[in-house]
DNA sequence: TATGAATGAGTATTCATTCAT
DNA sequence: AATGAATGAATACTCATTCAT
């Protein structure tokens, strides 16, 4: 992807985040890119393409860092889970205000074929996380549970950090990731 | 609130859910109400009022069911937490496709004063949940932890069920609530 | 005309003055009448009727006070002119902010037949004023001039007072009328 | 100002004249410009901008022709007055059906800051005219009088010509200007 | 690579008006 | 005499998009 394209997608994504897809106008996006709306059409055919490009590359970037946690991975599942959470949390919170739509919204606005491509990536994410948990169960590190349900809940906690996390607060991203990891593994219950 | 007003708010909310606030046009909403857009303005002054009315009453309805979990509540904190989760899950999943914006989006579109009113309710929610956890920690039922962080994560799991839950699937709402409750209390770790 | 009708016309006229005919909405007018727009239709068939009723009665009221200056009037033309100006000035400035449209605008919005009725009154006004001047010329009190032109100019000075006159200023309405009278009769030139 | 902008302002102004500001729709204006309403927004941000641009440039154009009548001007005040009236009359009647709002209406529709700009020009006009008269009084060409009042009345006669003047009538613009000049200087009174 | 002009479809909202109550 | 609900047409204005330059 050309650097200008990338630049535009980045600007667009922060605006999608702030205003939602429909609420973001090409004028808004162009202004952020310091050019006129018509110019954007030299790089993208339609507004939807901006959304797709963003959702897809964003998701892909995350996946590429996560695909290593496949069956052949050597670390203990709990260690894998810890690392997985750290990676995803940093991904979400570093791309600050741009990466929310990723897991939450926007899909409806995509063309069918583009939507499928994104869902495909998302499914892969789910399977990787569920896979880690499943192996944890099989290796008796984790208790008997539904890997898919656990994966959903963990992903929910991670992705929604973006709503409340502030870099100016007391917690670092590592703190947040650690908390979610421990919460996922141990829960609230007191050990005796 | 007049029944017609309520009716319109309900229709509007399902459309907000489907298309987002900006994506939902007054025509869409009017069509769902089987009247013309202009008529809606006999009941509401602006589109934003529809969003606010929905967010506010929805939130209020939930709060009213939850306010009982105050300091004087007799049940054990873990029991309170179980009930809290069941109530919220049912609230979210019963109002089906209408209640998502509640915790996620839409706030930016409200006028400042309306936004504050909603945030006020939301804060109360957070405090009630955090309060339950705090008492659990004090009574040594829960391990030492940050009640606010725990509350955030539990709320994240609950509110995001709306994204993946389908009433046609294998799990009932009670199943979902039970899962989240146990996950919150015990985590994944295997007890010996 | 029923008192309620009259009341509504009065309220309407001040709003027409402030916002112009198109700029004034039935809602504005109704609010001024402390009722709902639909109620106004119990008294008037259409918005235009309000405008007409106002223009017509307002003009008529003025005419009734002026019709005495016909051929049989005994006073000297200059005396008649003085009184004419005083009457019209008071009419304009007393009905404060309501009577401007009278001479300036609004006619285009009337139906043809209503427009003709108003123009008819207006013509009568012009003729009365021109008549006074003509008799002044004939009786050699005024110099040879076009009575119609003089009438136009005098009327212009009178009607436009509404734009700059303020009751809080230093001049009374009589002062204004006196000034315009003397200006009309003597002009600026210095007498030797 | 770009030629297209100027073109649009001109078309708009004739429509404002015919229908008033509120009565003139962007569709009307666009039709007169032989384009679609949306295109006008490529040149002006809001309807009000059209009105302002017209009022301001029109007024400015007049002022530029009138500013010469300052204290240093050599001609006799009466000569200055004659020329002043001729200039303004031609300005008003040449820009035919477009220049009425100039002195009469429309100001209320402007934003505060734009309104102030126009009023500023208008005040300058008033002062120039009053200045001429004042110097006439000082040089004892004119009789003792209030320059401001005289200026108001003369301006009223001039600006309102637009209501009754028709180029098809018997009087030329010079005739009209001459009449108003003589009327202003001599009034109706017969000299002996 | 960039833009100004153009547009058709769409936006929320307001309008005057009607009518049943 | 008064109103709430309803509506079709209009309002100013914005939209994504195109195209010639």
Coordinates of N, CA and C in Angstrom, one line a residue, chain A residues 66 69-71 73 75-82 84-85 124-158 180-181 183-185, chain B residues 157 179 183 187-190:
Chain A
X66 N -0.2 -12.8 16.2 CA -0.9 -13.8 17.0 C -0.9 -15.2 16.5
X69 N 0.6 -18.4 17.9 CA 0.1 -19.3 19.0 C -0.7 -20.4 18.4
X70 N -0.1 -21.2 17.6 CA -0.8 -22.3 17.0 C -0.4 -23.6 17.8
X71 N -0.8 -24.7 17.2 CA -0.7 -25.9 18.0 C 0.8 -26.2 18.4
X73 N 3.1 -24.3 19.2 CA 3.8 -23.4 20.1 C 4.2 -24.1 21.4
X75 N 5.2 -22.8 24.6 CA 5.0 -22.3 25.9 C 3.7 -23.0 26.5
X76 N 3.6 -22.9 27.8 CA 2.4 -23.4 28.5 C 1.3 -22.5 28.0
X77 N 0.1 -23.1 27.9 CA -1.1 -22.3 27.5 C -1.3 -21.1 28.4
X78 N -1.1 -21.1 29.6 CA -1.3 -19.9 30.5 C -0.3 -18.8 30.1
X79 N 0.9 -19.3 29.7 CA 1.9 -18.3 29.3 C 1.5 -17.7 27.9
X80 N 1.0 -18.6 27.1 CA 0.5 -18.1 25.8 C -0.6 -17.1 26.0
X81 N -1.5 -17.4 26.9 CA -2.6 -16.5 27.1 C -2.1 -15.2 27.6
X82 N -1.2 -15.2 28.5 CA -0.6 -14.0 29.0 C -0.1 -13.1 27.9
X84 N -0.7 -13.4 24.7 CA -1.8 -13.0 23.8 C -2.5 -11.8 24.3
X85 N -2.8 -11.7 25.5 CA -3.5 -10.6 26.1 C -2.7 -9.3 26.0
X124 N -10.6 -16.1 12.5 CA -9.3 -16.7 12.8 C -8.8 -16.2 14.2
X125 N -9.0 -14.9 14.5 CA -8.7 -14.5 15.8 C -9.4 -15.3 16.9
X126 N -10.7 -15.5 16.8 CA -11.4 -16.2 17.8 C -10.9 -17.6 17.9
X127 N -10.5 -18.3 16.8 CA -10.0 -19.6 16.9 C -8.7 -19.7 17.5
X128 N -7.9 -18.7 17.3 CA -6.5 -18.8 17.9 C -6.7 -18.7 19.4
X129 N -7.5 -17.7 19.9 CA -7.7 -17.6 21.3 C -8.4 -18.8 21.9
X130 N -9.4 -19.2 21.2 CA -10.1 -20.4 21.7 C -9.1 -21.6 21.8
X131 N -8.3 -21.7 20.8 CA -7.3 -22.8 20.7 C -6.4 -22.8 21.9
X132 N -5.9 -21.6 22.3 CA -5.0 -21.6 23.4 C -5.8 -22.1 24.7
X133 N -7.0 -21.7 24.8 CA -7.7 -22.1 26.0 C -8.0 -23.6 25.9
X134 N -8.4 -24.1 24.7 CA -8.7 -25.5 24.6 C -7.4 -26.4 25.0
X135 N -6.3 -25.9 24.5 CA -5.1 -26.7 24.9 C -4.8 -26.6 26.4
X136 N -5.2 -25.5 27.0 CA -5.0 -25.4 28.4 C -5.9 -26.4 29.1
X137 N -7.1 -26.5 28.6 CA -8.0 -27.5 29.2 C -7.5 -28.9 29.0
X138 N -7.1 -29.2 27.8 CA -6.6 -30.5 27.5 C -5.4 -30.9 28.4
X139 N -4.5 -29.9 28.5 CA -3.3 -30.1 29.4 C -3.6 -30.0 30.8
X140 N -4.9 -29.8 31.2 CA -5.3 -29.7 32.5 C -4.7 -28.6 33.3
X141 N -4.3 -27.6 32.6 CA -3.9 -26.3 33.3 C -5.1 -25.5 33.6
X142 N -6.1 -25.5 32.7 CA -7.4 -24.8 32.9 C -8.5 -25.8 33.3
X143 N -9.5 -25.3 34.0 CA -10.6 -26.2 34.3 C -11.5 -26.4 33.1
X144 N -12.3 -27.5 33.2 CA -13.2 -27.8 32.1 C -14.1 -26.6 31.8
X145 N -14.1 -26.1 30.6 CA -15.0 -25.0 30.3 C -15.2 -24.9 28.8
X146 N -16.1 -24.0 28.3 CA -16.2 -23.9 26.9 C -15.2 -22.9 26.3
X147 N -14.3 -23.4 25.5 CA -13.2 -22.5 25.0 C -13.8 -21.3 24.3
X148 N -14.8 -21.5 23.5 CA -15.4 -20.4 22.7 C -16.0 -19.3 23.6
X149 N -16.7 -19.7 24.7 CA -17.3 -18.8 25.6 C -16.2 -18.0 26.3
X150 N -15.2 -18.7 26.8 CA -14.1 -18.1 27.5 C -13.4 -17.1 26.5
X151 N -13.2 -17.5 25.3 CA -12.5 -16.6 24.3 C -13.3 -15.3 24.1
X152 N -14.6 -15.5 24.0 CA -15.5 -14.3 23.8 C -15.4 -13.4 24.9
X153 N -15.4 -13.9 26.1 CA -15.4 -13.0 27.3 C -14.0 -12.3 27.5
X154 N -13.0 -13.0 27.2 CA -11.7 -12.4 27.3 C -11.5 -11.3 26.2
X155 N -12.0 -11.6 25.0 CA -11.9 -10.6 23.9 C -12.8 -9.4 24.3
X156 N -13.9 -9.6 25.0 CA -14.7 -8.5 25.3 C -14.0 -7.6 26.3
X157 N -13.4 -8.2 27.3 CA -12.7 -7.3 28.2 C -11.6 -6.5 27.6
X158 N -10.8 -7.2 26.7 CA -9.7 -6.5 26.0 C -10.2 -5.4 25.1
X180 N -6.2 -8.1 33.4 CA -7.1 -8.9 32.6 C -6.6 -10.4 32.6
X181 N -5.3 -10.6 32.5 CA -4.8 -11.9 32.5 C -5.1 -12.6 33.8
X183 N -7.3 -11.8 36.0 CA -8.7 -12.0 36.2 C -9.2 -13.2 35.4
X184 N -8.7 -13.3 34.2 CA -9.2 -14.4 33.4 C -8.8 -15.8 34.0
X185 N -7.6 -15.8 34.5 CA -7.1 -17.1 35.0 C -7.7 -17.4 36.4
Chain B
X157 N -17.9 -7.8 29.7 CA -18.4 -9.2 29.2 C -19.9 -9.2 29.1
X179 N -22.5 -18.5 33.1 CA -21.1 -18.7 32.6 C -20.3 -17.4 33.1
X183 N -17.2 -17.5 35.5 CA -15.9 -17.0 35.0 C -15.3 -15.9 35.8
X187 N -12.5 -17.8 37.3 CA -11.5 -17.8 36.3 C -11.3 -19.1 35.6
X188 N -10.2 -19.2 34.9 CA -10.0 -20.5 34.2 C -9.2 -21.5 35.0
X189 N -8.6 -21.0 36.0 CA -7.6 -21.9 36.7 C -8.2 -23.1 37.3
X190 N -7.5 -24.2 37.2 CA -7.9 -25.4 37.7 C -7.7 -25.5 39.2

